[in-house]
Tab-separated table of C-alpha atoms and ligand atoms in Angstrom:
chain	number	residue	atom	x	y	z
U	90	UNK	CA	34.426	22.387	-23.834
U	91	UNK	CA	31.160	21.734	-25.710
U	92	UNK	CA	29.905	18.247	-26.431
U	93	UNK	CA	28.158	18.238	-29.818
U	94	UNK	CA	25.602	15.536	-30.476
U	95	UNK	CA	24.903	14.887	-26.818
U	96	UNK	CA	21.553	15.840	-25.376
U	97	UNK	CA	21.256	17.379	-21.901
U	98	UNK	CA	20.125	15.129	-19.050
U	99	UNK	CA	16.905	17.123	-18.481
U	100	UNK	CA	15.990	16.929	-22.142
U	101	UNK	CA	16.659	13.172	-22.269
U	102	UNK	CA	14.483	12.679	-19.208
U	103	UNK	CA	11.706	14.779	-20.723
U	104	UNK	CA	11.773	12.726	-23.911
U	105	UNK	CA	11.813	9.451	-21.980
U	106	UNK	CA	8.817	10.375	-19.844
U	107	UNK	CA	6.942	12.386	-22.490
U	108	UNK	CA	3.924	10.129	-22.946
U	109	UNK	CA	4.288	7.404	-20.355
U	110	UNK	CA	0.872	6.239	-19.204
U	111	UNK	CA	0.408	4.474	-15.873
U	112	UNK	CA	-0.050	0.717	-16.262
U	113	UNK	CA	-3.835	0.190	-16.317
U	114	UNK	CA	-3.909	-3.381	-14.950
U	115	UNK	CA	-4.488	-3.978	-11.259
U	116	UNK	CA	-3.784	-6.686	-8.679
U	117	UNK	CA	-5.873	-7.472	-5.628
U	118	UNK	CA	-3.438	-7.946	-2.747
U	119	UNK	CA	-3.786	-8.714	0.919
U	120	UNK	CA	-2.798	-5.984	3.360
U	121	UNK	CA	0.311	-8.011	4.191
U	122	UNK	CA	1.495	-7.497	0.606
U	123	UNK	CA	0.255	-3.945	0.163
U	124	UNK	CA	3.240	-1.990	1.554
U	125	UNK	CA	4.876	0.150	-1.151
U	126	UNK	CA	2.205	-0.628	-3.764
U	127	UNK	CA	0.266	2.100	-5.561
U	128	UNK	CA	-3.424	2.197	-4.775
U	129	UNK	CA	-5.703	1.783	-7.815
U	130	UNK	CA	-8.934	2.717	-5.989
U	131	UNK	CA	-9.788	5.080	-3.158
U	132	UNK	CA	-10.040	3.553	0.309
U	133	UNK	CA	-13.365	4.512	1.871
U	134	UNK	CA	-14.022	3.796	5.543
U	135	UNK	CA	-16.282	0.783	5.931
U	136	UNK	CA	-16.654	1.542	9.643
U	137	UNK	CA	-16.345	4.326	12.194
U	138	UNK	CA	-13.235	4.532	14.357
U	139	UNK	CA	-13.606	4.335	17.273
U	140	UNK	CA	-17.217	3.297	16.984
U	141	UNK	CA	-17.893	3.959	20.675
U	142	UNK	CA	-16.701	6.624	23.112
U	143	UNK	CA	-13.481	5.125	24.478
U	144	UNK	CA	-11.203	5.884	27.385
U	145	UNK	CA	-7.799	7.333	26.490
U	146	UNK	CA	-6.339	6.442	29.918
U	147	UNK	CA	-6.333	3.890	32.705
U	148	UNK	CA	-8.397	5.219	35.624
U	149	UNK	CA	-12.039	5.712	36.607
U	150	UNK	CA	-15.050	6.645	34.500
U	151	UNK	CA	-16.902	9.339	36.420
U	152	UNK	CA	-19.464	12.098	36.173
U	153	UNK	CA	-17.255	15.172	35.994
U	154	UNK	CA	-19.587	17.089	38.332
U	155	UNK	CA	-18.953	14.495	41.059
U	156	UNK	CA	-15.230	15.300	41.088
U	157	UNK	CA	-15.880	18.931	42.078
U	158	UNK	CA	-17.326	18.059	45.466
U	159	UNK	CA	-14.252	16.200	46.747
U	160	UNK	CA	-16.354	13.278	47.996
U	161	UNK	CA	-15.417	9.595	47.475
U	162	UNK	CA	-17.223	7.651	44.705
U	163	UNK	CA	-18.681	4.141	44.911
U	164	UNK	CA	-16.989	1.690	42.595
U	165	UNK	CA	-19.718	-0.299	40.801
U	166	UNK	CA	-17.805	-2.274	38.172
U	167	UNK	CA	-15.121	-2.293	35.497
U	168	UNK	CA	-14.864	-1.610	31.751
U	169	UNK	CA	-11.918	-3.137	29.907
U	170	UNK	CA	-10.958	-3.059	26.211
U	171	UNK	CA	-13.141	-5.745	24.642
U	172	UNK	CA	-15.324	-6.115	27.794
U	173	UNK	CA	-17.616	-3.150	28.334
U	174	UNK	CA	-19.425	-2.381	31.607
U	175	UNK	CA	-23.067	-3.160	30.919
U	176	UNK	CA	-24.756	-0.815	33.390
U	177	UNK	CA	-24.938	2.957	33.826
U	178	UNK	CA	-23.266	5.299	36.304
U	179	UNK	CA	-25.508	7.208	38.718
U	180	UNK	CA	-24.429	10.284	40.729
U	181	UNK	CA	-21.756	9.384	43.289
U	182	UNK	CA	-20.617	6.286	41.394
U	183	UNK	CA	-17.604	5.397	39.270
U	184	UNK	CA	-16.371	2.478	37.129
U	185	UNK	CA	-12.805	1.220	36.889
U	186	UNK	CA	-11.786	1.737	33.248
U	187	UNK	CA	-8.788	0.907	31.079
U	188	UNK	CA	-7.339	2.509	27.952
U	189	UNK	CA	-9.446	1.727	24.893
U	190	UNK	CA	-12.446	0.494	26.885
U	191	UNK	CA	-15.979	1.810	26.201
U	192	UNK	CA	-17.011	4.664	28.487
U	193	UNK	CA	-20.115	3.543	30.436
U	194	UNK	CA	-23.450	5.287	30.043
U	195	UNK	CA	-23.741	8.149	32.513
U	196	UNK	CA	-19.991	8.859	32.685
U	197	UNK	CA	-18.692	11.965	30.955
U	198	UNK	CA	-15.002	11.954	31.938
U	199	UNK	CA	-12.149	9.669	32.907
U	200	UNK	CA	-10.059	10.444	35.956
U	201	UNK	CA	-6.557	9.009	35.613
U	202	UNK	CA	-5.687	6.615	38.412
U	203	UNK	CA	-2.653	8.689	39.451
U	204	UNK	CA	-5.106	11.439	40.499
U	205	UNK	CA	-7.152	9.233	42.833
U	206	UNK	CA	-6.789	7.481	46.146
U	207	UNK	CA	-8.543	4.203	46.720
U	208	UNK	CA	-9.918	3.699	50.254
U	209	UNK	CA	-12.432	1.215	51.670
U	210	UNK	CA	-13.666	0.178	48.231
U	211	UNK	CA	-14.281	3.802	47.287
U	212	UNK	CA	-12.407	6.076	44.930
U	213	UNK	CA	-11.444	9.522	46.142
U	214	UNK	CA	-10.750	12.047	43.318
U	215	UNK	CA	-7.678	14.118	44.216
U	216	UNK	CA	-8.475	16.739	41.590
U	217	UNK	CA	-11.528	17.661	39.567
U	218	UNK	CA	-11.840	16.788	35.862
U	219	UNK	CA	-13.812	18.666	33.254
U	220	UNK	CA	-16.469	16.916	31.109
U	221	UNK	CA	-14.958	15.067	28.125
U	222	UNK	CA	-11.543	14.680	29.754
U	223	UNK	CA	-9.627	11.591	28.555
U	224	UNK	CA	-12.484	10.420	26.345
U	225	UNK	CA	-11.961	9.651	22.666
U	226	UNK	CA	-15.279	10.369	21.016
U	227	UNK	CA	-16.810	7.890	18.558
U	228	UNK	CA	-15.711	8.824	15.035
U	229	UNK	CA	-12.762	10.832	16.347
U	230	UNK	CA	-10.384	9.183	13.847
U	231	UNK	CA	-12.803	8.664	10.943
U	232	UNK	CA	-16.444	7.922	10.229
U	233	UNK	CA	-17.966	5.257	7.994
U	234	UNK	CA	-18.058	6.578	4.417
U	235	UNK	CA	-15.104	8.955	4.827
U	236	UNK	CA	-12.683	8.992	1.863
U	237	UNK	CA	-9.450	8.001	3.623
U	238	UNK	CA	-6.800	7.326	0.976
U	239	UNK	CA	-6.865	8.608	-2.596
U	240	UNK	CA	-6.289	6.370	-5.626
U	241	UNK	CA	-2.682	6.761	-6.782
U	242	UNK	CA	-1.285	6.965	-3.249
U	243	UNK	CA	1.696	4.856	-2.328
U	244	UNK	CA	0.813	2.502	0.504
U	245	UNK	CA	3.077	3.718	3.277
U	246	UNK	CA	3.045	1.817	6.590
U	247	UNK	CA	0.627	4.377	8.043
U	248	UNK	CA	-1.770	3.968	5.107
U	249	UNK	CA	-1.630	0.170	5.328
U	250	UNK	CA	-2.608	0.464	9.001
U	251	UNK	CA	-5.364	2.968	8.162
U	252	UNK	CA	-6.784	0.646	5.481
U	253	UNK	CA	-6.768	-2.155	8.055
U	254	UNK	CA	-8.548	0.065	10.574
U	255	UNK	CA	-11.081	0.973	7.903
U	256	UNK	CA	-11.903	-2.720	7.689
U	257	UNK	CA	-10.234	-3.589	4.370
U	258	UNK	CA	-8.583	-7.043	4.240
U	259	UNK	CA	-7.470	-6.593	0.607
U	260	UNK	CA	-6.723	-3.665	-1.681
U	261	UNK	CA	-6.738	-3.068	-5.413
U	262	UNK	CA	-3.273	-1.851	-6.425
U	263	UNK	CA	-1.624	-1.086	-9.756
U	264	UNK	CA	0.276	-3.965	-11.298
U	265	UNK	CA	4.024	-3.661	-10.785
U	266	UNK	CA	5.982	-2.603	-13.875
U	267	UNK	CA	7.615	-5.673	-15.461
U	268	UNK	CA	11.288	-5.199	-16.216
U	269	UNK	CA	13.555	-7.608	-18.092
U	270	UNK	CA	17.317	-7.168	-17.738
U	271	UNK	CA	19.721	-8.490	-20.363
U	272	UNK	CA	23.500	-8.328	-19.934
U	273	UNK	CA	25.402	-8.350	-23.217
U	274	UNK	CA	29.018	-9.125	-24.008
U	275	UNK	CA	31.186	-12.088	-25.087
U	276	UNK	CA	33.430	-11.403	-22.093
U	277	UNK	CA	30.795	-11.991	-19.424
U	278	UNK	CA	30.394	-15.024	-17.191
U	279	UNK	CA	28.036	-15.488	-14.263
U	280	UNK	CA	29.264	-14.997	-10.699
U	281	UNK	CA	30.558	-18.358	-9.465
U	282	UNK	CA	31.404	-19.649	-12.967
U	283	UNK	CA	34.980	-20.226	-14.113
U	284	UNK	CA	36.430	-16.981	-15.426
U	285	UNK	CA	38.520	-17.668	-18.534
U	286	UNK	CA	41.273	-15.496	-19.982
U	287	UNK	CA	39.970	-12.021	-20.937
U	288	UNK	CA	36.599	-12.744	-19.371
U	289	UNK	CA	34.968	-10.785	-16.535
U	290	UNK	CA	32.165	-11.532	-14.133
U	291	UNK	CA	28.812	-9.943	-15.002
U	292	UNK	CA	27.814	-7.663	-12.168
U	293	UNK	CA	25.706	-4.842	-13.546
U	294	UNK	CA	22.576	-6.816	-14.276
U	295	UNK	CA	22.449	-7.943	-10.649
U	296	UNK	CA	22.820	-4.374	-9.406
U	297	UNK	CA	20.283	-2.969	-11.868
U	298	UNK	CA	17.796	-5.764	-11.094
U	299	UNK	CA	18.157	-5.157	-7.348
U	300	UNK	CA	17.636	-1.459	-7.951
U	301	UNK	CA	14.512	-1.972	-10.078
U	302	UNK	CA	13.031	-4.280	-7.441
U	303	UNK	CA	13.524	-1.687	-4.709
U	304	UNK	CA	11.683	0.759	-6.980
U	305	UNK	CA	8.640	-1.491	-7.190
U	306	UNK	CA	9.264	-3.499	-10.366
U	307	UNK	CA	8.946	-7.220	-11.001
U	308	UNK	CA	12.268	-8.146	-12.594
U	309	UNK	CA	13.033	-10.993	-14.980
U	310	UNK	CA	16.713	-11.771	-15.465
U	311	UNK	CA	17.239	-12.637	-19.145
U	312	UNK	CA	20.822	-13.663	-18.432
U	313	UNK	CA	23.808	-12.906	-20.646
U	314	UNK	CA	23.677	-12.558	-24.421
U	315	UNK	CA	26.909	-12.820	-26.416
U	316	UNK	CA	27.772	-10.048	-28.858
U	317	UNK	CA	25.508	-11.567	-31.471
U	318	UNK	CA	22.713	-9.595	-33.092
U	319	UNK	CA	20.525	-12.674	-33.544
U	320	UNK	CA	20.694	-13.597	-29.849
U	321	UNK	CA	20.122	-10.056	-28.624
U	322	UNK	CA	17.277	-9.664	-31.156
U	323	UNK	CA	15.658	-12.896	-29.950
U	324	UNK	CA	15.795	-11.574	-26.403
U	325	UNK	CA	14.116	-8.349	-27.496
U	326	UNK	CA	11.375	-10.325	-29.242
U	327	UNK	CA	10.904	-12.477	-26.161
U	328	UNK	CA	10.475	-9.356	-24.025
U	329	UNK	CA	7.843	-7.967	-26.386
U	330	UNK	CA	6.015	-11.313	-26.411
U	331	UNK	CA	6.123	-11.589	-22.608
U	332	UNK	CA	4.498	-8.204	-22.097
U	333	UNK	CA	7.573	-6.613	-20.561
U	334	UNK	CA	7.083	-2.922	-19.809
U	335	UNK	CA	10.774	-1.971	-19.735
U	336	UNK	CA	13.462	-3.968	-21.519
U	337	UNK	CA	16.835	-2.998	-20.057
U	338	UNK	CA	20.021	-3.957	-21.858
U	339	UNK	CA	23.431	-3.477	-20.352
U	340	UNK	CA	26.538	-2.873	-22.434
U	341	UNK	CA	27.001	-2.672	-26.164
U	342	UNK	CA	25.597	0.847	-26.181
U	343	UNK	CA	28.675	2.637	-27.458
U	344	UNK	CA	30.220	2.898	-30.901
U	345	UNK	CA	32.599	-0.097	-31.028
U	346	UNK	CA	32.333	-2.917	-33.576
U	347	UNK	CA	30.818	-5.149	-30.887
U	348	UNK	CA	28.319	-2.596	-29.604
U	349	UNK	CA	25.211	-4.133	-31.087
U	350	UNK	CA	22.242	-2.745	-29.185
U	351	UNK	CA	21.738	0.117	-31.653
U	352	UNK	CA	21.856	-2.163	-34.736
U	353	UNK	CA	19.493	-4.702	-33.138
U	354	UNK	CA	16.966	-2.004	-32.264
U	355	UNK	CA	17.266	-0.577	-35.778
U	356	UNK	CA	16.633	-4.055	-37.239
U	357	UNK	CA	13.286	-4.156	-35.366
U	358	UNK	CA	12.360	-0.686	-36.574
U	359	UNK	CA	12.825	0.903	-33.132
U	360	UNK	CA	13.144	4.677	-33.455
U	361	UNK	CA	15.432	5.898	-30.686
U	362	UNK	CA	14.047	8.638	-28.452
U	363	UNK	CA	17.671	9.550	-27.802
U	364	UNK	CA	21.177	8.159	-27.741
U	365	UNK	CA	24.106	9.761	-25.973
U	366	UNK	CA	23.475	12.046	-23.081
U	367	UNK	CA	25.585	14.940	-21.882
U	368	UNK	CA	26.520	13.265	-18.648
U	369	UNK	CA	29.343	11.464	-16.876
U	370	UNK	CA	29.191	8.594	-16.251
U	371	UNK	CA	26.577	7.232	-18.622
U	372	UNK	CA	27.039	9.025	-21.915
U	373	UNK	CA	26.114	6.155	-24.274
U	374	UNK	CA	22.590	5.724	-22.941
U	375	UNK	CA	19.848	4.933	-25.413
U	376	UNK	CA	16.089	4.906	-25.137
U	377	UNK	CA	13.436	3.786	-27.552
U	378	UNK	CA	10.198	1.839	-27.704
U	379	UNK	CA	8.871	-1.177	-29.504
U	380	UNK	CA	5.080	-0.998	-29.455
U	381	UNK	CA	4.124	-0.329	-25.846
U	382	UNK	CA	7.467	-1.663	-24.551
U	383	UNK	CA	10.082	0.834	-23.412
U	384	UNK	CA	13.714	0.019	-24.083
U	385	UNK	CA	16.587	1.421	-22.081
U	386	UNK	CA	20.069	0.592	-23.329
U	387	UNK	CA	22.356	1.248	-20.374
U	388	UNK	CA	26.110	1.636	-20.878
U	389	UNK	CA	28.270	-1.309	-19.848
U	390	UNK	CA	30.634	0.343	-17.417
U	391	UNK	CA	29.346	-0.550	-13.952
U	392	UNK	CA	29.026	2.953	-12.510
U	393	UNK	CA	27.518	4.160	-15.798
U	394	UNK	CA	24.865	1.426	-15.735
U	395	UNK	CA	23.927	2.100	-12.119
U	396	UNK	CA	23.934	5.901	-12.373
U	397	UNK	CA	21.755	5.828	-15.494
U	398	UNK	CA	19.416	3.421	-13.703
U	399	UNK	CA	19.084	5.964	-10.880
U	400	UNK	CA	18.530	8.884	-13.237
U	401	UNK	CA	16.360	7.281	-15.916
U	402	UNK	CA	15.063	3.843	-14.959
U	403	UNK	CA	13.701	5.003	-11.594
U	404	UNK	CA	11.577	7.887	-12.956
U	405	UNK	CA	10.348	5.660	-15.781
U	406	UNK	CA	9.238	3.017	-13.258
U	407	UNK	CA	7.562	5.643	-11.108
U	408	UNK	CA	5.648	7.052	-14.078
U	409	UNK	CA	4.558	3.557	-15.165
U	410	UNK	CA	3.306	2.976	-11.636
U	411	UNK	CA	1.390	6.259	-11.805
U	412	UNK	CA	3.603	7.938	-9.227
U	413	UNK	CA	4.994	11.434	-9.691
U	414	UNK	CA	8.670	11.384	-10.649
U	415	UNK	CA	9.854	14.479	-8.803
U	416	UNK	CA	13.490	15.594	-8.861
U	417	UNK	CA	15.493	13.905	-6.144
U	418	UNK	CA	18.131	16.605	-5.990
U	419	UNK	CA	18.787	18.009	-2.518
U	420	UNK	CA	20.982	20.856	-1.310
U	421	UNK	CA	24.089	20.044	0.713
U	422	UNK	CA	27.443	21.527	1.603
U	423	UNK	CA	30.624	20.565	-0.196
U	424	UNK	CA	33.094	18.768	2.054
U	425	UNK	CA	36.028	19.276	-0.320
U	426	UNK	CA	37.159	21.607	-3.103
U	427	UNK	CA	36.073	20.468	-6.578
U	428	UNK	CA	37.480	21.544	-9.946
U	429	UNK	CA	35.625	23.241	-12.785
U	430	UNK	CA	33.417	20.935	-14.840
U	431	UNK	CA	33.448	20.394	-18.594
U	432	UNK	CA	30.551	20.035	-21.058
U	433	UNK	CA	29.042	16.893	-19.463
U	434	UNK	CA	26.884	17.045	-16.352
U	435	UNK	CA	28.820	15.135	-13.734
U	436	UNK	CA	27.382	12.706	-11.190
U	437	UNK	CA	30.239	12.278	-8.763
U	438	UNK	CA	30.047	9.352	-6.372
U	439	UNK	CA	30.287	10.819	-2.880
U	440	UNK	CA	29.826	10.112	0.790
U	441	UNK	CA	27.137	11.983	2.718
U	442	UNK	CA	27.237	12.835	6.388
U	443	UNK	CA	25.123	14.899	8.750
U	444	UNK	CA	26.907	18.004	10.079
U	445	UNK	CA	26.376	19.508	13.506
U	446	UNK	CA	24.347	22.341	11.915
U	447	UNK	CA	21.920	19.778	10.462
U	448	UNK	CA	23.128	20.134	6.881
U	449	UNK	CA	24.449	17.293	4.740
U	450	UNK	CA	28.130	17.321	3.887
U	451	UNK	CA	28.953	15.884	0.468
U	452	UNK	CA	32.487	14.568	-0.026
U	453	UNK	CA	33.477	13.248	-3.474
U	454	UNK	CA	35.183	9.867	-3.379
U	455	UNK	CA	38.751	9.971	-4.699
U	456	UNK	CA	38.512	7.598	-7.665
U	457	UNK	CA	35.716	8.244	-10.164
U	458	UNK	CA	36.504	5.934	-13.093
U	459	UNK	CA	33.208	4.460	-14.294
U	460	UNK	CA	34.549	0.896	-14.065
U	461	UNK	CA	34.941	1.100	-10.277
U	462	UNK	CA	32.227	-0.778	-8.446
U	463	UNK	CA	34.142	-0.458	-5.180
U	464	UNK	CA	33.699	3.318	-5.396
U	465	UNK	CA	30.037	3.061	-6.361
U	466	UNK	CA	29.283	0.633	-3.552
U	467	UNK	CA	30.821	2.902	-0.915
U	468	UNK	CA	28.976	6.005	-2.165
U	469	UNK	CA	25.912	7.281	-0.318
U	470	UNK	CA	25.043	9.758	-3.006
U	471	UNK	CA	25.904	11.512	-6.244
U	472	UNK	CA	27.247	15.074	-6.195
U	473	UNK	CA	25.621	16.800	-9.167
U	474	UNK	CA	27.987	19.120	-11.031
U	475	UNK	CA	26.262	21.177	-13.736
U	476	UNK	CA	27.665	21.496	-17.235
U	477	UNK	CA	30.580	23.993	-17.252
U	478	UNK	CA	30.323	24.549	-13.483
U	479	UNK	CA	33.019	26.808	-12.036
U	480	UNK	CA	35.423	25.427	-9.426
U	481	UNK	CA	33.749	25.189	-6.025
U	482	UNK	CA	35.225	25.285	-2.519
U	483	UNK	CA	34.725	23.262	0.593
U	484	UNK	CA	31.769	24.872	2.427
U	485	UNK	CA	29.988	25.972	-0.762
U	486	UNK	CA	26.402	24.820	-1.295
U	487	UNK	CA	25.989	21.954	-3.752
U	488	UNK	CA	23.321	19.640	-5.085
U	489	UNK	CA	23.251	15.911	-4.589
U	490	UNK	CA	21.091	12.824	-5.068
U	491	UNK	CA	20.871	10.147	-2.399
U	492	UNK	CA	21.583	6.564	-3.379
U	493	UNK	CA	19.504	3.963	-1.601
G	709	LIG	N1	35.219	5.496	-29.071
G	709	LIG	C1	34.438	5.577	-27.991
G	709	LIG	N2	34.545	4.631	-27.057
G	709	LIG	C2	33.780	4.692	-25.965
G	709	LIG	C3	32.884	5.751	-25.792
G	709	LIG	C4	32.772	6.721	-26.808
G	709	LIG	O1	31.980	7.675	-26.719
G	709	LIG	N3	33.571	6.581	-27.893
G	709	LIG	N4	32.163	5.827	-24.644
G	709	LIG	C5	32.756	5.219	-23.487
G	709	LIG	C6	31.836	5.219	-22.400
G	709	LIG	S1	31.526	6.731	-21.692
G	709	LIG	C7	31.280	4.093	-21.884
G	709	LIG	S2	30.286	4.188	-20.486
G	709	LIG	C8	31.516	2.794	-22.466
G	709	LIG	C9	30.179	2.072	-22.561
G	709	LIG	O2	30.160	1.303	-23.641
G	709	LIG	P1	29.163	0.099	-23.857
G	709	LIG	O3	27.824	0.401	-23.355
G	709	LIG	O4	29.256	-0.256	-25.271
G	709	LIG	O5	29.732	-0.999	-22.894
G	709	LIG	P2	30.689	-2.229	-23.224
G	709	LIG	O6	31.720	-1.774	-24.189
G	709	LIG	O7	29.848	-3.372	-23.575
G	709	LIG	O8	31.321	-2.429	-21.821
G	709	LIG	C10	32.075	-1.431	-21.185
G	709	LIG	C11	32.782	-2.080	-19.992
G	709	LIG	O9	31.835	-2.565	-19.075
G	709	LIG	C12	31.986	-3.958	-18.879
G	709	LIG	N5	30.649	-4.575	-18.771
G	709	LIG	C13	29.720	-4.639	-19.714
G	709	LIG	N6	28.639	-5.280	-19.262
G	709	LIG	C14	28.898	-5.614	-17.984
G	709	LIG	C15	28.183	-6.292	-16.986
G	709	LIG	N7	26.927	-6.746	-17.195
G	709	LIG	N8	28.756	-6.465	-15.772
G	709	LIG	C16	30.009	-5.991	-15.557
G	709	LIG	N9	30.736	-5.325	-16.467
G	709	LIG	C17	30.208	-5.165	-17.662
G	709	LIG	C18	32.693	-4.427	-20.126
G	709	LIG	O10	33.384	-5.627	-19.933
G	709	LIG	C19	33.603	-3.284	-20.406
G	709	LIG	O11	34.749	-3.346	-19.582
G	709	LIG	O12	32.137	2.908	-23.724
G	709	LIG	C20	33.249	3.806	-23.740
G	709	LIG	N10	33.872	3.712	-25.009
G	710	MOO	O1	30.168	7.763	-19.304
G	710	MOO	MO1	31.055	6.400	-19.499
G	710	MOO	O2	29.598	6.226	-18.863
G	710	MOO	O3	32.061	7.677	-18.771
G	710	MOO	O4	32.076	5.501	-18.537
């Protein structure tokens, strides 16, 4: 079955991301706040690590040649992390040393304590060590001036620690994309409010906002607008005035008499990049821009709003943050037979589990109606069924996207 007038998911994504520029503004943040942020400058080492030869083990700093003779060594002092031994080791001497401590002058190896016997104040090496053994050379990790982390990198925990080690208390990162979320619909009330006849509790904006935050955005909740063009329009104007990068509306994206997002955007002269995508759920998805502000009109059905957020809002946020928006599709194994697909690319809510052979088994959940939040919330991923896919059997390879 063909679906005229709908554009393929890939094409919609291409149009959405066509000329997105990374947000140029930056924030200076402390290291404590830097995790997950995108670096706006390279991190260059302001120091050398370690900046002295350091012991990698607890034991004795020795002259390696002295351990070949089998004779006992005189203990002349100790070197601990933070408290170096001030003197130098002469032939026949050793210094007690601990992991991370500076290796004393004259020593060229560290003998681990398990390979020694201590008798009458003297240390007897039980086996020889070669020069350099158990010593971390100065500059082994990095040297002052080394380029450590490139601009545009996401600050993973390891990179935050590296920046700390390089001596940086703060970092320049790209400003987070600012997202405003507006729920629309006369039927909506806030969670906790009295639900009148024919009303429902607004849920999607909370899910979409939580999602956008986990993807690095600052999110403003614009609340609920009734099905009223003036109110929705005022919200759009507010977003433009507040410097919002992505204005996300939920609901009112379809063709009914009360679906007003399209008319409101038209009234502000917004040319839509696309409307209606060849996908399920999420067909009535619209995208446009008002000046520099991107607008994503997500469909109102809960699973449709959340799936389109995963497929479109996430890559848009990544691009705005200057991060590559690579495909998140992975290969798994079908855990159940699935029927042939029609003309819309299907994103089937599914559970994922690790099989004994290390592959991921993807099992579609039984009820796929796009109004079902209970199904969405118990899904670990989305089974991706291409347009017009043939029936597939349990055990066949398949593609899926993880939900996190
Ligand atoms: N004649 C047609 N009707 C519909 C079509 C179509 O192509 N032709 N598409 C259907 C599809 S697919 C979807 S998805 C929905 C989406 O329509 P809207 O974006 O206009 O969404 P609404 O009508 O406003 O709401 C749909 C549904 O979702 C509930 N909703 C809305 N907002 C929220 C919210 N923030 N939290 C929780 N639930 C929400 C709303 O009450 C409705 O039940 O249109 C189909 N119709
Ligand atoms: O695609 Mo609608 O998004 O099927 O419910």
